[in-house]
Structures are given as structure tokens and as C-alpha cells.
CSV table of C-alpha atoms and ligand atoms in Angstrom, one decimal:
chain,number,residue,atom,x,y,z
F,442,UNK,CA,-221.3,-25.3,161.9
F,443,UNK,CA,-222.7,-27.2,164.9
F,444,UNK,CA,-222.0,-25.5,168.2
F,445,UNK,CA,-218.6,-26.8,169.5
F,446,UNK,CA,-218.9,-29.0,172.6
F,447,UNK,CA,-215.1,-29.3,173.1
F,448,UNK,CA,-212.2,-26.8,172.4
F,449,UNK,CA,-208.8,-28.3,171.7
F,450,UNK,CA,-205.8,-26.0,172.0
F,451,UNK,CA,-202.1,-26.7,171.6
F,452,UNK,CA,-199.0,-24.6,172.1
F,453,UNK,CA,-197.4,-25.3,168.7
F,454,UNK,CA,-198.0,-27.0,165.4
F,455,UNK,CA,-195.3,-29.4,166.5
F,456,UNK,CA,-197.8,-30.7,169.1
F,457,UNK,CA,-200.3,-31.7,166.4
F,458,UNK,CA,-198.7,-35.2,165.9
F,459,UNK,CA,-199.7,-36.0,169.5
F,460,UNK,CA,-202.9,-34.0,169.7
F,461,UNK,CA,-204.3,-35.7,166.6
F,462,UNK,CA,-205.1,-38.6,168.9
F,463,UNK,CA,-207.6,-36.4,170.8
F,464,UNK,CA,-209.1,-35.1,167.6
F,465,UNK,CA,-209.5,-38.7,166.2
F,466,UNK,CA,-211.4,-39.8,169.4
F,467,UNK,CA,-213.7,-36.7,169.4
F,468,UNK,CA,-214.5,-37.3,165.7
F,469,UNK,CA,-215.2,-41.0,166.2
F,470,UNK,CA,-217.6,-40.2,169.1
F,471,UNK,CA,-219.4,-37.6,167.1
F,472,UNK,CA,-218.4,-34.7,169.3
F,473,UNK,CA,-218.3,-31.3,167.7
F,474,UNK,CA,-215.0,-29.5,168.4
F,475,UNK,CA,-212.8,-26.6,167.4
F,476,UNK,CA,-209.0,-27.1,167.4
F,477,UNK,CA,-206.5,-24.2,167.4
F,478,UNK,CA,-202.8,-23.5,168.0
F,479,UNK,CA,-202.1,-20.7,170.5
F,480,UNK,CA,-199.1,-20.3,172.8
F,481,UNK,CA,-199.4,-19.2,176.4
F,482,UNK,CA,-196.0,-17.5,176.0
F,483,UNK,CA,-195.9,-16.4,172.4
F,484,UNK,CA,-199.5,-15.4,171.7
F,485,UNK,CA,-201.1,-14.8,175.1
F,486,UNK,CA,-203.6,-12.2,174.0
F,487,UNK,CA,-205.0,-14.4,171.2
F,488,UNK,CA,-205.2,-17.3,173.6
F,489,UNK,CA,-207.2,-15.3,176.1
F,490,UNK,CA,-209.7,-14.2,173.4
F,491,UNK,CA,-210.1,-17.7,172.2
F,492,UNK,CA,-210.8,-19.2,175.6
F,493,UNK,CA,-213.3,-16.5,176.6
F,494,UNK,CA,-215.0,-16.8,173.2
F,495,UNK,CA,-215.2,-20.6,173.4
F,496,UNK,CA,-216.7,-20.5,176.9
F,497,UNK,CA,-219.3,-17.9,175.6
F,498,UNK,CA,-220.0,-20.2,172.7
F,499,UNK,CA,-220.9,-22.9,175.2
F,500,UNK,CA,-218.1,-25.4,175.1
F,501,UNK,CA,-218.3,-27.9,177.9
F,502,UNK,CA,-214.5,-28.7,178.3
F,503,UNK,CA,-211.1,-27.6,177.0
F,504,UNK,CA,-208.3,-30.0,176.1
F,505,UNK,CA,-204.9,-28.3,176.2
F,506,UNK,CA,-201.7,-29.9,175.0
F,507,UNK,CA,-198.3,-28.3,175.6
F,508,UNK,CA,-194.6,-29.3,176.0
F,509,UNK,CA,-191.6,-28.0,177.9
F,510,UNK,CA,-192.5,-25.0,180.1
F,511,UNK,CA,-196.1,-26.0,179.5
F,512,UNK,CA,-198.0,-23.1,180.8
F,513,UNK,CA,-200.9,-23.4,178.3
F,514,UNK,CA,-203.3,-25.6,180.2
F,515,UNK,CA,-202.9,-23.5,183.3
F,516,UNK,CA,-203.5,-20.3,181.5
F,517,UNK,CA,-206.5,-21.7,179.8
F,518,UNK,CA,-207.8,-22.6,183.2
F,519,UNK,CA,-207.2,-19.1,184.4
F,520,UNK,CA,-209.6,-17.8,181.8
F,521,UNK,CA,-212.4,-20.3,182.1
F,522,UNK,CA,-214.4,-22.2,184.7
F,523,UNK,CA,-215.1,-25.1,182.3
F,524,UNK,CA,-213.0,-28.3,183.0
F,525,UNK,CA,-209.5,-28.1,181.5
F,526,UNK,CA,-207.8,-31.4,180.6
F,527,UNK,CA,-204.1,-31.0,180.2
F,528,UNK,CA,-201.9,-33.2,177.9
F,529,UNK,CA,-198.1,-33.1,178.5
F,530,UNK,CA,-196.4,-33.3,175.2
F,531,UNK,CA,-193.3,-35.6,175.0
F,532,UNK,CA,-190.2,-33.5,174.6
F,533,UNK,CA,-186.8,-34.3,173.2
F,534,UNK,CA,-184.8,-32.8,176.1
F,535,UNK,CA,-186.6,-34.3,179.1
F,536,UNK,CA,-189.0,-36.8,177.5
F,537,UNK,CA,-192.1,-34.9,178.6
F,538,UNK,CA,-191.3,-35.0,182.3
F,539,UNK,CA,-190.9,-31.2,182.1
F,540,UNK,CA,-194.3,-30.9,180.5
F,541,UNK,CA,-196.0,-33.2,183.0
F,542,UNK,CA,-194.6,-31.4,186.1
F,543,UNK,CA,-195.5,-28.0,184.6
F,544,UNK,CA,-199.1,-29.0,184.0
F,545,UNK,CA,-199.7,-31.0,187.1
F,546,UNK,CA,-198.3,-28.5,189.6
F,547,UNK,CA,-201.1,-26.0,189.5
F,548,UNK,CA,-201.6,-23.6,192.4
F,549,UNK,CA,-204.6,-24.4,194.6
F,550,UNK,CA,-207.7,-22.8,193.3
F,551,UNK,CA,-207.1,-23.2,189.5
F,552,UNK,CA,-207.4,-26.9,188.7
F,553,UNK,CA,-206.2,-28.7,185.5
F,554,UNK,CA,-206.9,-32.4,185.2
F,555,UNK,CA,-203.5,-33.8,184.0
F,556,UNK,CA,-203.2,-36.8,181.8
F,557,UNK,CA,-200.3,-39.1,180.7
F,558,UNK,CA,-197.4,-37.9,178.7
F,559,UNK,CA,-197.8,-38.1,174.9
F,560,UNK,CA,-200.4,-40.0,172.8
F,561,UNK,CA,-201.9,-42.0,175.6
F,562,UNK,CA,-202.7,-38.7,177.4
F,563,UNK,CA,-204.1,-37.1,174.3
F,564,UNK,CA,-206.4,-40.1,173.8
F,565,UNK,CA,-207.5,-40.3,177.4
F,566,UNK,CA,-208.1,-36.6,177.6
F,567,UNK,CA,-210.6,-36.9,174.7
F,568,UNK,CA,-212.2,-40.0,176.3
F,569,UNK,CA,-212.6,-38.1,179.5
F,570,UNK,CA,-214.2,-35.2,177.7
F,571,UNK,CA,-216.7,-37.7,176.2
F,572,UNK,CA,-217.4,-39.1,179.6
F,573,UNK,CA,-218.1,-35.5,180.9
F,574,UNK,CA,-220.5,-35.0,178.0
F,575,UNK,CA,-222.0,-38.4,179.0
F,576,UNK,CA,-223.1,-36.8,182.3
F,577,UNK,CA,-225.4,-34.5,180.3
F,578,UNK,CA,-226.4,-36.8,177.5
F,579,UNK,CA,-227.0,-40.5,177.9
F,580,UNK,CA,-226.1,-41.2,174.3
F,581,UNK,CA,-222.4,-40.4,174.9
F,582,UNK,CA,-222.4,-42.5,178.0
F,583,UNK,CA,-223.7,-45.4,175.9
F,584,UNK,CA,-221.0,-44.8,173.3
F,585,UNK,CA,-218.2,-44.9,176.0
F,586,UNK,CA,-219.6,-48.2,177.3
F,587,UNK,CA,-219.7,-49.6,173.8
F,588,UNK,CA,-216.1,-48.4,173.3
F,589,UNK,CA,-215.0,-50.2,176.5
F,590,UNK,CA,-216.7,-53.4,175.5
F,591,UNK,CA,-215.1,-53.4,172.1
F,592,UNK,CA,-211.7,-52.6,173.6
F,593,UNK,CA,-212.1,-55.5,176.1
F,594,UNK,CA,-213.0,-57.9,173.3
F,595,UNK,CA,-210.0,-56.9,171.3
F,596,UNK,CA,-207.7,-57.4,174.3
F,597,UNK,CA,-209.2,-60.9,174.9
F,598,UNK,CA,-208.9,-61.8,171.3
F,599,UNK,CA,-205.2,-60.7,171.3
F,600,UNK,CA,-204.5,-62.6,174.4
F,601,UNK,CA,-206.5,-65.6,173.1
F,602,UNK,CA,-208.4,-65.8,176.4
F,603,UNK,CA,-211.8,-67.3,176.7
F,604,UNK,CA,-214.0,-65.5,179.2
H,1242,RP5,C1,-194.5,-25.4,173.8
H,1242,RP5,O1,-193.2,-25.5,173.3
H,1242,RP5,C2,-195.3,-26.1,172.7
H,1242,RP5,O2,-196.5,-26.7,173.3
H,1242,RP5,C3,-194.4,-27.2,172.2
H,1242,RP5,O3,-194.6,-28.5,172.7
H,1242,RP5,C4,-193.0,-26.7,172.6
H,1242,RP5,C5,-192.1,-26.5,171.4
H,1242,RP5,O4,-192.7,-25.6,170.5
H,1242,RP5,P1,-192.0,-25.4,169.0
H,1242,RP5,O5,-190.7,-24.8,169.3
H,1242,RP5,O6,-191.9,-26.7,168.3
H,1242,RP5,O7,-192.9,-24.4,168.3
H,1242,RP5,O8,-194.9,-24.1,173.9
């Protein structure tokens, strides 16, 4: 297997429906990744081993999705100095506002970049990871620019605008 560039971790298999959006983007951009389910509360020891192992394996960024009392992204960030991109999962009880506030309110010194609630956040976290990789390899930056051009063209087509 190619060395993973990004590690994706989620707190439960129930998060996969949302986190699939991240995996799809990474796949489309040709990024090698590992995706796993570990819970900050239910399987903390395995989570620590995974994060430490992934950093040693050379991953450039972590994407972490969790819902409710969403400690996962913060705990990932506690075990690595690589950038951690947090995705708040939409919850039934509080629509993901609980997840968002849990992930965004990190104590000073341990940062987690927090994205939008749900699928938009999962997509954008992956696009952000590609942009980070683009700082090291121009090929990824070109791919992001091409993606933006295509997206703009689709929006114009939809709105039937002539620019
Ligand atoms: C969190 O609790 C997970 O990230 C998930 O979003 C939420 C509910 O998990 P399950 O009860 O569906 O396993 O830790």
C-alpha cells in the first residue's frame, strides 16, 4: 500500500454516512488515506495507538469526525502535532450544535480546525487536507484549482449566467 497521506478517523460506524463525503473527495483527488473507527470515550487506548502510529507513518493531516460529546478531534490533537481537521456530525437530539461546540471550544495550545456540521463539513475538511498537501506538492494545488474552475462552471450553468 502507498504510504498514507491523510488519516480519517470517526467515533462510530454511524458517522460513516457523513464521513463518506471526506473519503470520496480524497479518492477523487488521488490522496492515499487510511480510514478507521475509534472512539475517544469507548476505545481511548486504541485511538492513541492509531494516532501515534499514523504520525510515525508520515501522515500529513488527520480528519476526525464525531457527534454529541465529540471529544475525538481534540483527543487526536492531543496525541499529534499534525494538523487536525474536525468534522461535527449532525445529531438527532441537538442537530449537531452539540458536536460543533464540543469540537470548536478547544483549550488554548491544542488546536483543532473546525468545519461545518455534517456533510458540508466532511467535504470541506477533505478539500482543506488536499490544499495542505498542495503546499508541498504543486500537483495537488493544480487539482484544487481545476476543481474550483469546474465548480464555478457548474454554478454558472445552473444559474444560466453568461460570464
Ligand atoms: C460519538 O457518538 C460518535 O462520533 C457518534 O457520532 C455518536 C453516536 O455514536 P453511536 O451511539 O451511534 O455509536 O462518539
